Short mmCIF file of C-alpha atoms in Angstrom, two decimals:
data_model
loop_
_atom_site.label_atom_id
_atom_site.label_comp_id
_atom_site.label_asym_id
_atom_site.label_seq_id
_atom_site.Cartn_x
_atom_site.Cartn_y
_atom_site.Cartn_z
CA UNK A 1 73.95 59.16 143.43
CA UNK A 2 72.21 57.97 146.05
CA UNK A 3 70.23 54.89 145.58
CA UNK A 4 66.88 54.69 147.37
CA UNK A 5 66.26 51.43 147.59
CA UNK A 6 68.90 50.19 148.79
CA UNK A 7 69.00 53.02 151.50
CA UNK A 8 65.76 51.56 152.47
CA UNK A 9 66.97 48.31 152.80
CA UNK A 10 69.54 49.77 155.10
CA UNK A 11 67.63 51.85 157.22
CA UNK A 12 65.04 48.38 157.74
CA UNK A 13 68.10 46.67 159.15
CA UNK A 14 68.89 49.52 161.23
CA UNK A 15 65.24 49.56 162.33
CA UNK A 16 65.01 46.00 163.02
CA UNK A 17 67.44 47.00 166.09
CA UNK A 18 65.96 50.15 167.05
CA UNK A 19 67.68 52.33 165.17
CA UNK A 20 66.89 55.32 162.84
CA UNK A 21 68.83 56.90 160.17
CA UNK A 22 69.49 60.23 158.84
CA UNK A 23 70.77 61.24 155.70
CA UNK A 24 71.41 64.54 154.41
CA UNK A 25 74.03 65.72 151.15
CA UNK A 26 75.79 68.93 151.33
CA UNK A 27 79.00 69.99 149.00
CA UNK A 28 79.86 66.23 147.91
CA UNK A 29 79.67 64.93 151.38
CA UNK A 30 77.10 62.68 152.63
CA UNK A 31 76.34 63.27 156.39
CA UNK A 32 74.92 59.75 158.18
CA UNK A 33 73.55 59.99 161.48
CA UNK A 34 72.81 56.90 163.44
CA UNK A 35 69.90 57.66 166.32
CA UNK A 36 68.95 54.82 168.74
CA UNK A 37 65.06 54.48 170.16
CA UNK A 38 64.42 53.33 173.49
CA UNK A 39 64.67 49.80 172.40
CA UNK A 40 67.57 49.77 170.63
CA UNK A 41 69.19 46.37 171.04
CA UNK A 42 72.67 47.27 172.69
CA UNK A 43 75.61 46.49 171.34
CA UNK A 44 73.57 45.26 168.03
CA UNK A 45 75.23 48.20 166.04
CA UNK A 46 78.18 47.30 163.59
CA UNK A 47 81.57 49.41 163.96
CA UNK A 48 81.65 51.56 161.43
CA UNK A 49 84.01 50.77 159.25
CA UNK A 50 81.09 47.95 157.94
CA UNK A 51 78.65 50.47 158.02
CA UNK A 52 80.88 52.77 155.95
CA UNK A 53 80.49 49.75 153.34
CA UNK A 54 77.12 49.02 153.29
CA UNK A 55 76.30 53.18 153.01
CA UNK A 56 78.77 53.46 150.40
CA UNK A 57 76.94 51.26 148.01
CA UNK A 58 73.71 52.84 149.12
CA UNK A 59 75.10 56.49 148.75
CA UNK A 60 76.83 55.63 146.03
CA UNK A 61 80.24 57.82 146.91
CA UNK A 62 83.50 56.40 148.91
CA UNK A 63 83.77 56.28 152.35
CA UNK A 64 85.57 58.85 153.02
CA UNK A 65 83.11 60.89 152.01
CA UNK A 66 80.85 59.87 154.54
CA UNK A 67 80.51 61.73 157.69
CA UNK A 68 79.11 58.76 160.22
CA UNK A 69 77.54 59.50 163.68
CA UNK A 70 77.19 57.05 165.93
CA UNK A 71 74.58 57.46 169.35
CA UNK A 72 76.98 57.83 171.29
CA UNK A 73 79.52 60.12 169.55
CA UNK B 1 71.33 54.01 175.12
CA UNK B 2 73.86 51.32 173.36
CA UNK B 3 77.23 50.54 174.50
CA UNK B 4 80.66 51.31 172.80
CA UNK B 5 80.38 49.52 169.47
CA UNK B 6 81.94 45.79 169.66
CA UNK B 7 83.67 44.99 166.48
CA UNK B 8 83.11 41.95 165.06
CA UNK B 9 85.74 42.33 162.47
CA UNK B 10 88.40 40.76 163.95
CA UNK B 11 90.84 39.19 161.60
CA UNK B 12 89.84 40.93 158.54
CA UNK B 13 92.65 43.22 157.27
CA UNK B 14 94.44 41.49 153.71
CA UNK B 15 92.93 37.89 153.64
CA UNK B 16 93.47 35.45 151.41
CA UNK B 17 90.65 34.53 148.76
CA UNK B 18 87.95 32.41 150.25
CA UNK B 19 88.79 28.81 150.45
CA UNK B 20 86.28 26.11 151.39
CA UNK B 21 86.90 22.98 153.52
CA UNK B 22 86.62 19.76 152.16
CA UNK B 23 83.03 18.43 152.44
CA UNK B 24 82.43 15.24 154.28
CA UNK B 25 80.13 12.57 151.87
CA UNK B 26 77.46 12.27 154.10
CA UNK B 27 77.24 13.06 157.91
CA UNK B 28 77.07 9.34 159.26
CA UNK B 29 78.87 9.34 162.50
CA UNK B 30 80.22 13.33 162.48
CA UNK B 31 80.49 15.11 165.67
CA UNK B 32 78.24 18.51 164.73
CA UNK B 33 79.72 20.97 166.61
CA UNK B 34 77.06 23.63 167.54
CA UNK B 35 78.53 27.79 168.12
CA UNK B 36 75.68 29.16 169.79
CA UNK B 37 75.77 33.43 170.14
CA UNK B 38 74.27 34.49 173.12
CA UNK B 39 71.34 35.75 171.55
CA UNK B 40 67.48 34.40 173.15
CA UNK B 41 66.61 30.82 171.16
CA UNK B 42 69.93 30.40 169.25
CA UNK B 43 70.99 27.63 171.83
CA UNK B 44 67.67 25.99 171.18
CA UNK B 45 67.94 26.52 167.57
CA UNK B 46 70.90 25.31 166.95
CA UNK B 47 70.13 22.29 169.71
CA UNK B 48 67.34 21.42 167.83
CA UNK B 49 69.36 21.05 164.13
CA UNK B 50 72.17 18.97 165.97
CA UNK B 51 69.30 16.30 167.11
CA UNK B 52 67.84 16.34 163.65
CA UNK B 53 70.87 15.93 162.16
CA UNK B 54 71.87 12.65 164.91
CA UNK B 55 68.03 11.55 164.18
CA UNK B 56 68.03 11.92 160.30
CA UNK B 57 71.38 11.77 159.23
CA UNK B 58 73.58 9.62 161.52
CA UNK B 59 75.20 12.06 162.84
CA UNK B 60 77.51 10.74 165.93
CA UNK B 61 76.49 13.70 168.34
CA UNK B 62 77.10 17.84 168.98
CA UNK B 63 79.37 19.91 170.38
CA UNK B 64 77.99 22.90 172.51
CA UNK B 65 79.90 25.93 172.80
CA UNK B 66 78.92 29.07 173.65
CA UNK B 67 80.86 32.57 172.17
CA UNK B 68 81.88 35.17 174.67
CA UNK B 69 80.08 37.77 172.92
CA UNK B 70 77.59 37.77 170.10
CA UNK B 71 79.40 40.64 168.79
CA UNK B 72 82.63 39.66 168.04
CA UNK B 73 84.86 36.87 166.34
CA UNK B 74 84.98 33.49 168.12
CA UNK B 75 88.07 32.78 170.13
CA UNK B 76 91.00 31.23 168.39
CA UNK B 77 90.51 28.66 170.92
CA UNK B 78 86.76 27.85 170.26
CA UNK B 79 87.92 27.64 166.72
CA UNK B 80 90.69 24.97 167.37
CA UNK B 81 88.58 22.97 169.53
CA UNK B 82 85.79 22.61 167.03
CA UNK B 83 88.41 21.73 164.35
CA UNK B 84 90.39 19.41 166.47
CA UNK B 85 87.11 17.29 167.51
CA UNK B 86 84.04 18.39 164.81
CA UNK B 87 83.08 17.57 161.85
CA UNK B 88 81.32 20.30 160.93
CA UNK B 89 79.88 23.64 162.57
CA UNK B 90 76.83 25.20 163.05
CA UNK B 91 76.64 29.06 164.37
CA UNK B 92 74.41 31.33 164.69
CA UNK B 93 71.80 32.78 165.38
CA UNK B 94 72.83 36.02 163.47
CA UNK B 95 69.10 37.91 165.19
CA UNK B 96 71.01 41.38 165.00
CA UNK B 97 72.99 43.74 163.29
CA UNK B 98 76.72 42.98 164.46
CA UNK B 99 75.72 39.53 165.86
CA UNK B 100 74.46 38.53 162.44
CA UNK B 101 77.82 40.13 160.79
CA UNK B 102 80.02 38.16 163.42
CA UNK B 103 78.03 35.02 162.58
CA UNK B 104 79.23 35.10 159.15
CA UNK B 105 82.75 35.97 160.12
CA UNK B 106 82.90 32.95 162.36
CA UNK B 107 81.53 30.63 159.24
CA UNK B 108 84.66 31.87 157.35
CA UNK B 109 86.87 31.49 159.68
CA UNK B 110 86.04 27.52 160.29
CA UNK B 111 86.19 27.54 156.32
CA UNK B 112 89.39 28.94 156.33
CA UNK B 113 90.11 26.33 159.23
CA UNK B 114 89.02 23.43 157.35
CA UNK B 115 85.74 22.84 158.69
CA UNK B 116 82.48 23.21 157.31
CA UNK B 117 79.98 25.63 158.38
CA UNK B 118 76.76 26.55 158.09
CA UNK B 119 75.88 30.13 159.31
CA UNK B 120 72.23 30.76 160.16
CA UNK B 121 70.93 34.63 160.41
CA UNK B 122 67.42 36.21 160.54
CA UNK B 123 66.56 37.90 156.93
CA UNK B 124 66.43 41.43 157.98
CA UNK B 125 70.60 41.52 158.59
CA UNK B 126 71.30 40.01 155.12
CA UNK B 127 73.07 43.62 154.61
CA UNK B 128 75.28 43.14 157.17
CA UNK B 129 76.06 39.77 156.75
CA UNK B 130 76.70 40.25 152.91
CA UNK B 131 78.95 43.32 153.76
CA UNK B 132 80.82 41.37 156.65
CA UNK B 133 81.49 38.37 153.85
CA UNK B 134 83.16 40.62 151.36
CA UNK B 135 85.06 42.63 154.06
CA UNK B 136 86.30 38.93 154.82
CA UNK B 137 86.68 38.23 151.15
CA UNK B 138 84.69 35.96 150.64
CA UNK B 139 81.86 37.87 148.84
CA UNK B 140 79.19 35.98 147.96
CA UNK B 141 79.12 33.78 151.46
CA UNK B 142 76.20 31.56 151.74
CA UNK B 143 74.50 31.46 154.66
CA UNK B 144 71.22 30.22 155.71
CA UNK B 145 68.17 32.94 156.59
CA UNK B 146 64.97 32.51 158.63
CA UNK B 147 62.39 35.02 158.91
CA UNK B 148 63.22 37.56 161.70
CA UNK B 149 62.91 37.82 164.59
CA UNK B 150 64.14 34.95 166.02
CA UNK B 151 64.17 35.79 169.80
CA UNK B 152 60.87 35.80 170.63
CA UNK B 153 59.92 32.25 169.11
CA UNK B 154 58.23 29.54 170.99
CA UNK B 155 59.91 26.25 171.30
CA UNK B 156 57.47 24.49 168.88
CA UNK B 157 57.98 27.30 166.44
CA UNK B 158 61.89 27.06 167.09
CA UNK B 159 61.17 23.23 166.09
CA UNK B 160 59.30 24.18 163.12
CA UNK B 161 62.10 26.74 161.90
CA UNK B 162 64.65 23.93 162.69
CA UNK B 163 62.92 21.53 160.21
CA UNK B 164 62.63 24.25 157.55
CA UNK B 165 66.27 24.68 156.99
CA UNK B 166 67.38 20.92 157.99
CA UNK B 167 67.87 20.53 154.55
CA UNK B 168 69.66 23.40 153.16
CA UNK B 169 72.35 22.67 156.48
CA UNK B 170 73.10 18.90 154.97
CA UNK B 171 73.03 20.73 151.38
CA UNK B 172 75.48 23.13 152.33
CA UNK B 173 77.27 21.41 154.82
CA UNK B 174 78.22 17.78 152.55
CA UNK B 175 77.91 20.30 149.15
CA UNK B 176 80.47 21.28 147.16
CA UNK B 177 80.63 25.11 147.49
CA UNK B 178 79.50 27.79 150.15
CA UNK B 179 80.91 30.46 147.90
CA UNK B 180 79.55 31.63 144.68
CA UNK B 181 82.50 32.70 142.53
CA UNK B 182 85.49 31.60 144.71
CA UNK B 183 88.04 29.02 143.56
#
């Protein structure tokens, strides 16, 4: 179950580097895609296996049921 | 558009339960060694604790180094030197996602060392820091925040920050635990 407050919290520090986030649930999956905005700070981004972390508290399911995209996948 | 994604991770797979280095008493006559990211105002940040720590506290002098990348782990080397000849470390300034996330890595790693570090990061990337401190098991890391952003600070309101957090630094840096919940 996805917790909304800490997705917030998430998608502020995401935003504090230019980044947006997009969430969307389908058939036990959670689908997270990572968008950067003209100012994104390069190179500010963590890999993804961190991010996998912090989302999987937020989303409340394991990692490997995340589906992470990154700008420039 | 970003870059490919640096990883900060570095030395992270299996470690061994946090350990903390030995606090010094008090700071009289250390050598402050000062790990400075990269990132706009973290040399002058961290410049500015180092002189109010020689000013205030005793301290003998600093240590300047700079990290190759904000992004990722500092250099086996780096962390050597600063054992070999510091007292203590400073690093930071964690003012982004991975940089603030590396910043706490490095502060376990001089731990782990046997120095004493104090990791300072701007309070919008205490998620990544937090996750970057268990993924380097040592959940429950403290490091020092200041409101974010950092970068585009004046150097009066660097000085001002600087003499916020002077004394959490000596508190955690002569204190008896930078882990809450670690042996």
């Amino acid at each position: 179950m996805i917790d909304a407050g800490k997705l917030d919290t998430v998608r502020e520090t995401l935003a504090a580097d230019g980044y947006l986030l997009d969430v969307r649930e389908a058939d036990g999956r959670v689908a997270v895609a990572i968008s950067a905005t003209p100012d994104a700070c390069e190179d500010c981004l963590v890999p993804k296996p961190l991010m996998a972390d912090i989302l999987r508290d937020a989303l409340g399911v394991d990692t490997d049921a995340i589906d992470l995209t990154y700008p420039n996948d | 558009m970003p870059n490919a994604i640096l990883d900060p991770t570095g030395r992270t797979s299996h470690r061994a339960p946090a350990v903390l280095a030995k606090r010094p008493a008090d700071l009289s006559g250390a050598v402050i060694g000062l790990l400075e990211n990269t990132k706009k105002n973290a040399v002058e940040f961290l410049g500015e604790l180092g002189r109010l720590l020689v000013e205030r506290h005793n301290a003998a002098g600093t240590v300047l180094r700079t990290k190759t990348n904000f992004a990722l782990p500092v250099s086996d080397e780096l962390r050597d030197e600063f054992a070999r000849d510091c007292a203590v470390v400073i690093t930071g300034v964690g003012d982004c996602g991975s940089c603030s996330a590396s910043a706490v890595a490095d502060g376990v790693t001089f731990e782990r060392a046997g120095v004493p570090a104090v990791v300072i990061c701007s309070d919008a990337f205490r998620t990544t820091a937090d996750a970057m401190a268990q993924r380097q098991g040592a959940a429950g890391y403290r490091y020092l925040t200041t409101p974010h952003p950092v970068a585009p600070l004046a150097p009066d309101q660097i000085r001002q920050r600087a003499e916020q957090l002077l004394p959490q630094v000596v508190e955690i840096l002569i204190g008896q635990s930078t882990v809450e919940g670690s042996a």
